[in-house]
Short mmCIF file of C-alpha atoms in Angstrom, two decimals:
data_model
loop_
_atom_site.label_atom_id
_atom_site.label_comp_id
_atom_site.label_asym_id
_atom_site.label_seq_id
_atom_site.Cartn_x
_atom_site.Cartn_y
_atom_site.Cartn_z
CA MET A 1 -1.60 35.71 1.34
CA PRO A 2 0.59 35.42 4.51
CA LYS A 3 2.28 32.05 4.98
CA ASP A 4 0.69 31.53 8.39
CA ALA A 5 -2.76 32.86 7.45
CA LEU A 6 -5.80 31.28 9.10
CA VAL A 7 -7.81 28.71 7.17
CA ASN A 8 -11.47 29.44 6.55
CA ALA A 9 -12.29 26.25 4.68
CA SER A 10 -14.87 25.11 7.24
CA ALA A 11 -17.40 27.64 6.06
CA PRO A 12 -19.75 26.05 3.51
CA ALA A 13 -20.00 27.67 0.12
CA ALA A 14 -23.05 29.80 -0.58
CA GLY A 15 -25.86 28.19 -2.52
CA ALA A 16 -27.57 24.84 -2.23
CA PRO A 17 -27.09 22.77 0.97
CA GLN A 18 -24.18 20.37 0.77
CA GLY A 19 -23.96 16.77 1.92
CA SER A 20 -21.16 15.70 4.22
CA TRP A 21 -19.11 14.09 1.45
CA SER A 22 -19.32 17.05 -0.92
CA ARG A 23 -18.54 19.49 1.90
CA VAL A 24 -15.44 17.53 2.94
CA SER A 25 -14.37 17.18 -0.68
CA GLU A 26 -14.61 20.93 -1.17
CA MET A 27 -12.65 21.54 2.04
CA GLN A 28 -9.90 19.17 0.84
CA ALA A 29 -9.73 20.82 -2.57
CA LYS A 30 -9.24 24.22 -0.95
CA LEU A 31 -6.50 22.97 1.38
CA HIS A 32 -4.69 21.24 -1.47
CA ARG A 33 -4.94 24.29 -3.71
CA TRP A 34 -3.57 26.60 -1.02
CA ALA A 35 -0.78 24.17 -0.11
CA ALA A 36 0.28 23.84 -3.75
CA ALA A 37 0.22 27.62 -4.22
CA GLY A 38 2.31 28.27 -1.09
CA PRO A 39 5.06 25.64 -0.61
CA GLY A 40 6.26 27.28 2.62
CA ARG A 41 2.85 28.00 4.09
CA ARG A 42 2.01 26.67 7.57
CA PHE A 43 -1.68 26.06 8.22
CA ASP A 44 -3.43 27.24 11.36
CA ASP A 45 -7.03 26.74 12.55
CA LEU A 46 -7.18 23.16 11.25
CA PHE A 47 -8.59 21.75 14.46
CA ASN A 48 -12.03 23.17 13.67
CA LEU A 49 -11.97 21.14 10.44
CA VAL A 50 -11.07 17.95 12.31
CA HIS A 51 -14.06 18.09 14.63
CA ASP A 52 -16.44 19.53 12.03
CA PRO A 53 -19.60 17.34 11.98
CA ALA A 54 -19.25 16.66 8.25
CA THR A 55 -15.63 15.53 8.68
CA LEU A 56 -16.53 13.17 11.51
CA ILE A 57 -19.44 11.69 9.52
CA VAL A 58 -17.21 10.97 6.53
CA ALA A 59 -14.46 9.66 8.84
CA PHE A 60 -16.81 7.20 10.54
CA ASP A 61 -18.18 6.07 7.17
CA ARG A 62 -14.64 5.20 6.13
CA VAL A 63 -13.98 3.36 9.38
CA ALA A 64 -17.25 1.41 9.10
CA GLY A 65 -16.51 0.53 5.47
CA ASN A 66 -13.00 -0.70 6.27
CA GLN A 67 -12.10 -4.39 6.40
CA GLY A 68 -11.39 -4.07 10.12
CA ALA A 69 -14.80 -2.61 10.98
CA ARG A 70 -15.71 -5.76 12.96
CA THR A 71 -12.38 -5.78 14.82
CA ALA A 72 -12.40 -4.25 18.29
CA GLY A 73 -9.75 -2.20 20.05
CA VAL A 74 -8.93 -2.36 23.76
CA ASP A 75 -12.47 -1.23 24.69
CA GLY A 76 -14.06 -4.22 22.91
CA LEU A 77 -16.24 -1.98 20.73
CA THR A 78 -16.57 -2.45 16.97
CA ALA A 79 -18.01 -0.14 14.34
CA PHE A 80 -20.91 -2.58 14.03
CA ASP A 81 -21.60 -2.18 17.77
CA VAL A 82 -21.67 1.60 17.37
CA GLU A 83 -24.18 1.35 14.54
CA GLU A 84 -26.43 -1.21 16.22
CA ARG A 85 -26.22 -0.42 19.94
CA ILE A 86 -25.09 3.16 20.46
CA GLY A 87 -26.19 4.93 17.31
CA VAL A 88 -23.84 6.83 15.04
CA PRO A 89 -25.24 10.36 15.67
CA GLY A 90 -24.90 10.03 19.45
CA PHE A 91 -21.46 8.46 19.16
CA LEU A 92 -20.16 11.25 16.91
CA ASP A 93 -21.76 13.99 19.04
CA GLY A 94 -19.96 12.66 22.12
CA LEU A 95 -16.70 12.35 20.23
CA ARG A 96 -16.98 15.90 18.89
CA SER A 97 -17.73 17.22 22.38
CA ASP A 98 -14.63 15.46 23.78
CA LEU A 99 -12.46 16.88 21.02
CA LYS A 100 -13.73 20.44 21.44
CA SER A 101 -13.39 20.38 25.23
CA GLY A 102 -9.89 18.89 25.06
CA VAL A 103 -10.70 15.80 27.16
CA PHE A 104 -10.21 13.34 24.27
CA ARG A 105 -7.26 11.03 24.87
CA PRO A 106 -6.34 8.12 22.57
CA LEU A 107 -6.33 4.69 24.20
CA PRO A 108 -3.49 2.21 23.66
CA VAL A 109 -3.73 0.13 20.51
CA ARG A 110 -4.45 -3.58 20.86
CA GLU A 111 -1.56 -5.69 19.64
CA ARG A 112 -2.35 -8.51 17.25
CA LYS A 113 0.35 -10.64 15.65
CA ILE A 114 -0.24 -12.10 12.21
CA PRO A 115 2.06 -14.30 10.11
CA LYS A 116 4.06 -12.55 7.43
CA PRO A 117 3.23 -13.67 3.88
CA GLY A 118 5.42 -16.19 2.12
CA GLY A 119 5.53 -18.89 4.79
CA SER A 120 8.71 -17.54 6.44
CA GLY A 121 7.35 -18.28 9.93
CA LYS A 122 7.87 -14.66 11.02
CA VAL A 123 5.07 -12.55 12.44
CA ARG A 124 4.07 -8.92 12.00
CA SER A 125 2.59 -6.90 14.86
CA LEU A 126 -0.49 -4.87 14.10
CA GLY A 127 -1.84 -2.18 16.38
CA ILE A 128 -5.63 -1.98 16.42
CA PRO A 129 -7.00 1.34 17.75
CA THR A 130 -10.45 1.75 19.24
CA VAL A 131 -13.31 2.83 16.97
CA ALA A 132 -13.26 6.33 18.47
CA ASP A 133 -9.52 6.63 17.87
CA ARG A 134 -9.88 5.29 14.32
CA THR A 135 -12.58 7.89 13.62
CA VAL A 136 -10.42 10.75 14.86
CA GLN A 137 -7.43 9.41 12.93
CA ALA A 138 -9.56 9.26 9.79
CA ALA A 139 -10.71 12.86 10.41
CA LEU A 140 -7.10 13.96 10.82
CA LYS A 141 -6.16 12.21 7.61
CA LEU A 142 -9.00 13.92 5.72
CA VAL A 143 -7.58 17.29 6.77
CA LEU A 144 -3.83 16.64 6.59
CA GLU A 145 -3.58 14.50 3.48
CA PRO A 146 -4.48 17.17 0.89
CA ILE A 147 -1.90 19.52 2.46
CA PHE A 148 0.99 17.07 2.37
CA GLU A 149 0.01 15.59 -0.99
CA ALA A 150 0.95 18.95 -2.47
CA ASP A 151 4.54 18.31 -1.28
CA PHE A 152 4.91 14.59 -1.98
CA LEU A 153 7.01 13.73 -5.02
CA PRO A 154 5.86 11.54 -7.93
CA VAL A 155 8.40 8.81 -7.05
CA SER A 156 6.37 7.73 -4.00
CA TYR A 157 3.45 5.34 -4.59
CA GLY A 158 2.51 3.62 -1.34
CA PHE A 159 -0.74 4.52 0.46
CA ARG A 160 -1.40 7.58 -1.68
CA PRO A 161 -4.67 8.42 -3.44
CA LYS A 162 -4.94 7.47 -7.13
CA ARG A 163 -1.63 5.56 -6.93
CA ARG A 164 -0.96 1.86 -6.79
CA ALA A 165 1.83 -0.70 -6.72
CA GLN A 166 1.52 -1.29 -10.47
CA ASP A 167 2.57 2.33 -11.07
CA ALA A 168 5.80 1.71 -9.16
CA ILE A 169 6.47 -1.47 -11.15
CA ALA A 170 5.75 0.35 -14.43
CA GLU A 171 8.25 3.06 -13.50
CA ILE A 172 10.96 0.49 -12.75
CA GLN A 173 10.22 -1.24 -16.04
CA ARG A 174 10.38 2.03 -17.96
CA PHE A 175 13.67 3.25 -16.53
CA GLY A 176 15.23 -0.20 -16.61
CA THR A 177 14.57 -0.37 -20.34
CA LYS A 178 16.34 3.02 -20.63
CA GLY A 179 19.55 1.66 -19.11
CA TYR A 180 19.01 2.03 -15.35
CA LEU A 181 20.04 -1.57 -14.76
CA TRP A 182 21.90 -1.52 -11.44
CA VAL A 183 19.48 -1.61 -8.54
CA LEU A 184 19.78 -0.86 -4.86
CA ASP A 185 16.93 -3.11 -3.70
CA ALA A 186 16.38 -1.68 -0.22
CA ASP A 187 14.21 -2.45 2.77
CA ILE A 188 14.07 -0.42 5.98
CA GLU A 189 14.35 -2.53 9.09
CA ALA A 190 11.17 -2.43 11.23
CA ALA A 191 10.40 0.94 9.68
CA PHE A 192 6.98 1.56 11.21
CA ASP A 193 8.25 0.50 14.67
CA ASN A 194 11.40 2.61 14.71
CA VAL A 195 10.61 5.92 12.97
CA SER A 196 11.54 8.79 15.27
CA HIS A 197 8.68 10.74 16.85
CA HIS A 198 10.88 13.83 16.93
CA ALA A 199 11.52 13.57 13.19
CA VAL A 200 7.83 12.94 12.45
CA MET A 201 6.67 15.92 14.48
CA GLY A 202 9.29 18.14 12.88
CA ALA A 203 8.07 17.16 9.42
CA VAL A 204 4.43 17.77 10.39
CA ARG A 205 5.25 21.16 11.94
CA ALA A 206 6.75 22.27 8.63
CA ARG A 207 3.20 22.50 7.30
CA VAL A 208 0.96 22.61 10.41
CA LYS A 209 0.93 25.48 12.88
CA ASP A 210 -2.23 24.56 14.80
CA LYS A 211 -1.01 23.40 18.23
CA ARG A 212 -4.16 21.39 18.90
CA VAL A 213 -3.69 19.32 15.76
CA LEU A 214 0.00 18.83 16.55
CA ALA A 215 -0.91 17.71 20.07
CA LEU A 216 -3.45 15.26 18.65
CA VAL A 217 -0.91 13.73 16.24
CA LYS A 218 1.64 13.42 19.06
CA ALA A 219 -0.96 11.84 21.36
CA PHE A 220 -1.59 9.09 18.82
CA LEU A 221 2.14 8.46 18.46
CA LYS A 222 2.51 8.18 22.26
CA ALA A 223 -0.73 6.21 22.89
CA GLY A 224 1.10 2.99 23.76
CA ILE A 225 0.38 -0.68 23.06
CA LEU A 226 -1.61 -3.28 24.99
CA THR A 227 0.29 -6.48 24.20
CA GLU A 228 -1.33 -9.83 23.58
CA ASP A 229 -0.36 -10.97 27.08
CA GLY A 230 -2.14 -7.95 28.60
CA HIS A 231 0.82 -5.70 29.42
CA ARG A 232 0.95 -1.98 28.65
CA ARG A 233 3.99 -0.88 26.65
CA ASP A 234 4.89 2.74 26.04
CA THR A 235 5.74 3.83 22.49
CA HIS A 236 8.83 6.03 22.34
CA THR A 237 9.32 5.46 18.62
CA GLY A 238 7.22 4.23 15.70
CA THR A 239 3.67 4.46 14.51
CA PRO A 240 1.55 1.28 14.76
CA GLN A 241 0.74 -0.65 11.61
CA GLY A 242 -3.03 -0.90 11.49
CA GLY A 243 -3.79 2.72 12.32
CA ILE A 244 -5.53 4.78 9.63
CA LEU A 245 -3.16 7.70 10.15
CA SER A 246 0.07 5.63 10.24
CA PRO A 247 0.73 5.36 6.46
CA LEU A 248 0.34 9.13 6.01
CA ILE A 249 2.60 9.84 8.99
CA PHE A 250 5.21 7.46 7.60
CA ASN A 251 5.07 9.02 4.14
CA ILE A 252 5.51 12.47 5.69
CA ALA A 253 8.65 11.27 7.47
CA LEU A 254 10.08 9.38 4.46
CA SER A 255 9.51 12.31 2.13
CA ALA A 256 12.95 13.46 3.35
CA LEU A 257 14.47 10.49 1.51
CA ASP A 258 12.44 11.19 -1.64
CA GLU A 259 13.46 14.84 -1.64
CA HIS A 260 17.13 14.05 -1.12
CA LEU A 261 17.37 11.52 -3.95
CA HIS A 262 15.01 13.31 -6.35
CA ARG A 263 16.32 16.85 -5.93
CA ASP A 264 18.58 16.51 -8.99
CA TRP A 265 15.48 15.78 -11.10
CA GLN A 266 13.85 19.02 -10.02
CA PRO A 267 14.09 22.16 -12.24
CA GLY A 268 17.66 23.41 -12.12
CA GLY A 269 18.99 20.06 -10.92
CA ARG A 270 21.80 18.03 -12.42
CA MET A 271 19.42 15.56 -14.05
CA ASP A 272 16.41 17.70 -14.86
CA SER A 273 16.66 17.18 -18.64
CA GLN A 274 17.50 14.35 -20.98
CA TYR A 275 20.41 16.39 -22.35
CA GLN A 276 21.96 16.76 -18.89
CA ARG A 277 21.52 13.08 -18.09
CA ARG A 278 23.19 12.07 -21.35
CA LYS A 279 25.99 14.55 -20.71
CA ARG A 280 26.59 12.99 -17.28
CA ARG A 281 26.83 9.54 -18.82
CA ARG A 282 29.33 10.75 -21.42
CA GLN A 283 31.42 12.11 -18.55
CA GLY A 284 31.21 8.76 -16.73
CA LEU A 285 28.87 10.11 -14.03
CA PRO A 286 25.86 8.07 -12.88
CA ASN A 287 22.17 8.93 -13.02
CA TRP A 288 19.69 7.47 -10.58
CA ARG A 289 15.99 7.32 -9.84
CA ILE A 290 14.25 6.26 -6.63
CA VAL A 291 10.95 4.37 -6.68
CA ARG A 292 9.38 4.02 -3.22
CA TYR A 293 6.35 2.17 -1.91
CA ALA A 294 6.07 2.85 1.85
CA ASP A 295 9.17 1.27 3.47
CA ASP A 296 10.16 -0.70 0.35
CA PHE A 297 12.14 1.19 -2.23
CA ALA A 298 14.46 0.60 -5.15
CA ILE A 299 17.06 3.00 -6.48
CA LEU A 300 17.72 2.45 -10.16
CA VAL A 301 21.22 3.42 -11.29
CA HIS A 302 22.41 4.15 -14.82
CA GLY A 303 26.08 3.61 -14.10
CA LYS A 304 28.18 1.03 -12.26
CA ALA A 305 27.79 -1.18 -9.21
CA GLU A 306 30.15 1.16 -7.33
CA ASP A 307 27.69 4.01 -7.92
CA ALA A 308 24.92 1.98 -6.30
CA HIS A 309 27.17 1.24 -3.29
CA ALA A 310 27.86 4.96 -2.89
CA LEU A 311 24.13 5.68 -2.95
CA GLN A 312 23.57 3.01 -0.28
CA ASP A 313 25.91 4.88 2.08
CA GLU A 314 24.15 8.13 1.22
CA VAL A 315 20.74 6.62 1.97
CA ALA A 316 21.97 5.37 5.34
CA CYS A 317 23.00 8.92 6.25
CA VAL A 318 19.57 10.28 5.29
CA LEU A 319 17.71 7.60 7.27
CA ALA A 320 19.76 7.95 10.47
CA PRO A 321 18.11 11.22 11.69
CA LEU A 322 14.74 9.52 11.17
CA GLY A 323 15.73 6.73 13.54
CA LEU A 324 15.82 4.24 10.67
CA ARG A 325 18.38 1.97 9.08
CA LEU A 326 18.53 -0.39 6.13
CA SER A 327 17.91 -4.06 6.78
CA PRO A 328 21.21 -5.90 6.11
CA ALA A 329 19.35 -9.11 5.31
CA LYS A 330 16.95 -7.61 2.77
CA THR A 331 19.03 -4.84 1.19
CA ARG A 332 21.23 -5.79 -1.75
CA ILE A 333 22.72 -4.40 -4.93
CA VAL A 334 21.79 -6.39 -8.02
CA HIS A 335 21.89 -6.12 -11.77
CA MET A 336 18.51 -6.47 -13.48
CA GLN A 337 19.92 -9.27 -15.62
CA ASP A 338 20.02 -11.30 -12.39
CA GLY A 339 16.52 -10.15 -11.46
CA PHE A 340 15.07 -8.94 -8.17
CA ASP A 341 11.74 -9.06 -6.36
CA PHE A 342 9.74 -5.92 -5.59
CA LEU A 343 6.16 -5.66 -4.30
CA GLY A 344 5.49 -9.30 -5.16
CA PHE A 345 6.78 -9.03 -8.73
CA HIS A 346 10.00 -10.51 -10.10
CA ILE A 347 11.67 -7.93 -12.37
CA HIS A 348 14.15 -9.25 -14.90
CA TRP A 349 16.11 -7.78 -17.83
CA GLN A 350 16.35 -10.38 -20.56
CA ARG A 351 16.43 -10.91 -24.28
CA LYS A 352 13.10 -11.07 -26.02
CA PRO A 353 12.55 -14.59 -27.41
CA GLY A 354 13.29 -14.70 -31.13
CA SER A 355 14.92 -11.27 -31.07
CA ALA A 356 18.26 -9.65 -30.34
CA LYS A 357 16.60 -6.90 -28.29
CA TRP A 358 16.60 -6.83 -24.48
CA TYR A 359 13.69 -5.63 -22.34
CA VAL A 360 12.67 -5.48 -18.70
CA TYR A 361 9.94 -8.02 -17.95
CA THR A 362 7.82 -8.41 -14.83
CA PHE A 363 6.80 -11.85 -13.61
CA VAL A 364 5.01 -13.09 -10.50
CA ALA A 365 7.58 -13.73 -7.77
CA ASP A 366 7.77 -17.10 -6.00
CA ARG A 367 6.69 -15.88 -2.57
CA PRO A 368 3.18 -14.64 -3.48
CA VAL A 369 2.57 -17.90 -5.36
CA ARG A 370 3.49 -19.87 -2.24
CA SER A 371 1.34 -17.58 -0.11
CA VAL A 372 -1.82 -17.97 -2.21
CA LYS A 373 -1.27 -21.74 -2.41
CA ASP A 374 -1.10 -21.87 1.38
CA LYS A 375 -4.44 -20.05 1.59
CA ILE A 376 -5.99 -22.47 -0.90
CA ARG A 377 -4.66 -25.46 1.07
CA ALA A 378 -6.05 -24.05 4.33
CA LEU A 379 -9.55 -23.84 2.84
CA THR A 380 -9.50 -27.25 1.13
CA ARG A 381 -8.15 -29.58 3.78
CA ARG A 382 -9.38 -33.11 3.16
CA THR A 383 -10.92 -33.31 6.65
CA SER A 384 -12.86 -30.04 6.28
CA GLN A 385 -16.65 -30.30 6.54
CA ALA A 386 -17.31 -26.67 5.60
CA ASP A 387 -20.18 -25.78 3.32
CA PRO A 388 -18.87 -26.10 -0.29
CA ARG A 389 -20.65 -22.94 -1.42
CA ASP A 390 -19.04 -20.87 1.36
CA VAL A 391 -15.63 -22.33 0.52
CA LEU A 392 -16.01 -21.56 -3.20
CA ILE A 393 -17.06 -17.98 -2.42
CA ARG A 394 -14.01 -17.45 -0.22
CA LEU A 395 -11.67 -19.12 -2.72
CA ASN A 396 -13.01 -16.94 -5.53
CA GLN A 397 -12.46 -13.80 -3.45
CA ILE A 398 -8.86 -14.74 -2.61
CA VAL A 399 -7.83 -15.93 -6.05
CA HIS A 400 -9.62 -13.19 -7.98
CA GLY A 401 -8.00 -10.46 -5.85
CA TRP A 402 -4.59 -12.10 -6.22
CA ALA A 403 -4.94 -12.51 -9.99
CA ASN A 404 -6.23 -8.97 -10.43
CA TYR A 405 -3.11 -7.63 -8.70
CA PHE A 406 -0.76 -9.63 -10.95
CA ARG A 407 -2.71 -9.50 -14.21
CA HIS A 408 -0.32 -6.97 -15.76
CA ALA A 409 2.70 -9.26 -15.35
CA VAL A 410 3.93 -11.96 -17.72
CA ALA A 411 1.67 -14.38 -15.88
CA LYS A 412 -0.17 -16.60 -18.35
CA HIS A 413 1.78 -19.72 -17.41
CA THR A 414 1.54 -18.91 -13.68
CA PHE A 415 -2.22 -18.38 -13.88
CA ARG A 416 -2.68 -21.67 -15.72
CA MET A 417 -0.55 -23.53 -13.19
CA LEU A 418 -2.37 -21.97 -10.24
CA GLY A 419 -5.76 -22.67 -11.85
CA ASP A 420 -4.83 -26.36 -12.19
CA PHE A 421 -3.66 -26.43 -8.57
CA LEU A 422 -6.90 -24.80 -7.38
CA TRP A 423 -9.11 -27.16 -9.38
CA HIS A 424 -7.21 -30.23 -8.15
CA ARG A 425 -7.38 -29.15 -4.49
CA VAL A 426 -11.15 -28.50 -4.66
CA ILE A 427 -11.87 -31.75 -6.51
CA MET A 428 -9.82 -33.82 -4.07
CA TRP A 429 -11.55 -32.16 -1.14
CA LEU A 430 -15.04 -32.80 -2.59
CA LYS A 431 -14.02 -36.36 -3.50
CA THR A 432 -13.04 -37.03 0.12
CA MET A 433 -16.07 -35.27 1.59
CA HIS A 434 -18.62 -37.11 -0.55
CA ARG A 435 -16.61 -40.35 -0.75
CA TRP A 436 -16.61 -40.26 -4.51
CA SER A 437 -14.56 -42.50 -6.71
CA TRP A 438 -12.82 -41.03 -9.77
CA LYS A 439 -15.65 -42.48 -11.81
CA ASP A 440 -18.10 -40.38 -9.77
CA VAL A 441 -15.92 -37.32 -10.33
CA ARG A 442 -15.91 -37.89 -14.09
CA ASN A 443 -19.67 -38.46 -14.18
CA ARG A 444 -20.33 -35.22 -12.31
CA HIS A 445 -17.67 -32.89 -13.74
CA LEU A 446 -16.82 -34.17 -17.22
CA GLY A 447 -18.70 -32.56 -20.09
CA PRO A 448 -20.17 -34.36 -23.13
CA HIS A 449 -17.16 -33.39 -25.27
CA GLY A 450 -14.55 -34.65 -22.83
CA SER A 451 -13.69 -31.31 -21.20
CA TRP A 452 -14.01 -30.65 -17.50
CA LEU A 453 -17.04 -28.66 -16.38
CA PRO A 454 -16.62 -25.80 -13.86
CA VAL A 455 -16.86 -26.86 -10.23
CA ASN A 456 -20.22 -25.64 -8.95
CA ALA A 457 -21.88 -25.59 -5.53
CA ASP A 458 -25.44 -24.27 -5.16
CA GLY A 459 -25.02 -21.86 -8.04
CA THR A 460 -21.53 -20.65 -7.08
CA GLU A 461 -18.94 -21.50 -9.72
CA LEU A 462 -15.22 -21.84 -9.07
CA ILE A 463 -13.17 -19.18 -10.85
CA ASN A 464 -11.30 -20.22 -14.00
CA LEU A 465 -7.93 -18.51 -13.78
CA ALA A 466 -7.08 -19.37 -17.39
CA ARG A 467 -9.80 -16.93 -18.49
CA THR A 468 -10.37 -14.49 -15.63
CA PRO A 469 -9.03 -11.87 -15.35
CA ALA A 470 -7.56 -11.01 -18.74
CA ILE A 471 -3.78 -10.42 -18.73
CA THR A 472 -3.09 -6.96 -20.10
CA ARG A 473 -0.14 -4.61 -20.26
CA TYR A 474 -0.12 -1.86 -17.63
CA ARG A 475 0.41 1.57 -19.13
CA TYR A 476 3.03 3.77 -17.49
CA ARG A 477 1.32 6.87 -16.12
CA GLY A 478 4.25 8.76 -14.58
CA ASP A 479 3.46 12.44 -14.06
CA THR A 480 0.00 12.03 -15.62
CA ILE A 481 -1.48 10.39 -12.52
CA PRO A 482 -4.48 12.62 -11.73
CA SER A 483 -4.79 14.52 -8.48
CA PRO A 484 -7.79 13.56 -6.32
CA TRP A 485 -8.38 17.30 -5.86
CA PRO A 486 -8.19 18.88 -9.31
CA ALA A 487 -7.79 22.62 -9.54
CA ALA A 488 -11.04 24.57 -9.84
#
């Protein structure tokens, strides 16, 4: 098949009628299969897939099911408003007509500043697109993601289907145990704000030939920002955090870093077999492995500190054409025996208690503990008159999600400590609200056998972190992570 052959994935397969989701899934499977079979192939005629009715239906469903569905862009319209006031069919018909006629133009994103986690006092700027722009971005992602997923390397884990932060941590733990103990713990400074549009478009063009799709991607990059004080700001670099398409665009750009540092692991490379890696170590040469999650990445080095410094200079050279640079404040070279924080986990190489063997352990870092405590404090202020049931529901959501993320770490002590903190904050808040004495507290919450009963409000019970969720070991998946579009 020619590399620039037209795509005919929009035609439904013969047979029984297909729903929107199954039709889009089949289209994605075809694109992924063709992209994997032809690494140099550039895809044309993708625009018809973007404005296909089935694609737009699935795209809007994803937008409406997102956490930000009730958040409005610069036009003041939310996904809920579209469903209740306008009607989804009419909204999507109008959007499809604008796309086909070429009159669709993205509006500026609405800037919203939120505090960064950890109580540092710094803020992060989010860019909130309109519902129409979010729907088109979601449609673009449905079409582009299966193409570029065929090229992405297994060392990248952020914002990719079937992959999660725990996979990145498991990879660090696995290679650290194998001797990759020097770490370049890197962070890219304002990565989403500074990535070069020229570099992004060049990376997208490597796989996409359709000029209408390229123009649409560029239009979103250049849409601009409406700041919180009401001023319009042009965007000459960056892709706004908060856009559905932004993580994919960023991964496409940063794949240059993955490819540069992972090329020696590819077939024919200097580190593509265990024999070659051992031979390099016998010769005093280093081996390395990158593990990346969006703009956070760690390079694990089996060698010396000087080898990690050399890689830092190499990384800086790779990032420069992308308009990016390493953050001096957050980038450091560390030995795993000293420990380092990555994706909320504290990773430490230490001796196993009661043994002479050393292993890499993962703990919960200090910052996420402080962050979740701050959220608990905000909901249980002594002066709060909120409904106890609503507060318990929200606390359970926050704490359960937090604990589920960290349940594969060495976290038993941390969970017990946080559970005690949570119980004490809720009890003290209820004690103040109802003007109880400690005798009243004991009468209401102490069981017949002297153990504390679960805090309960109108049938809603406060989560017990000592029991839920169970702490289990996370199994390293590596190259066995399944594709969302398996081969037919």
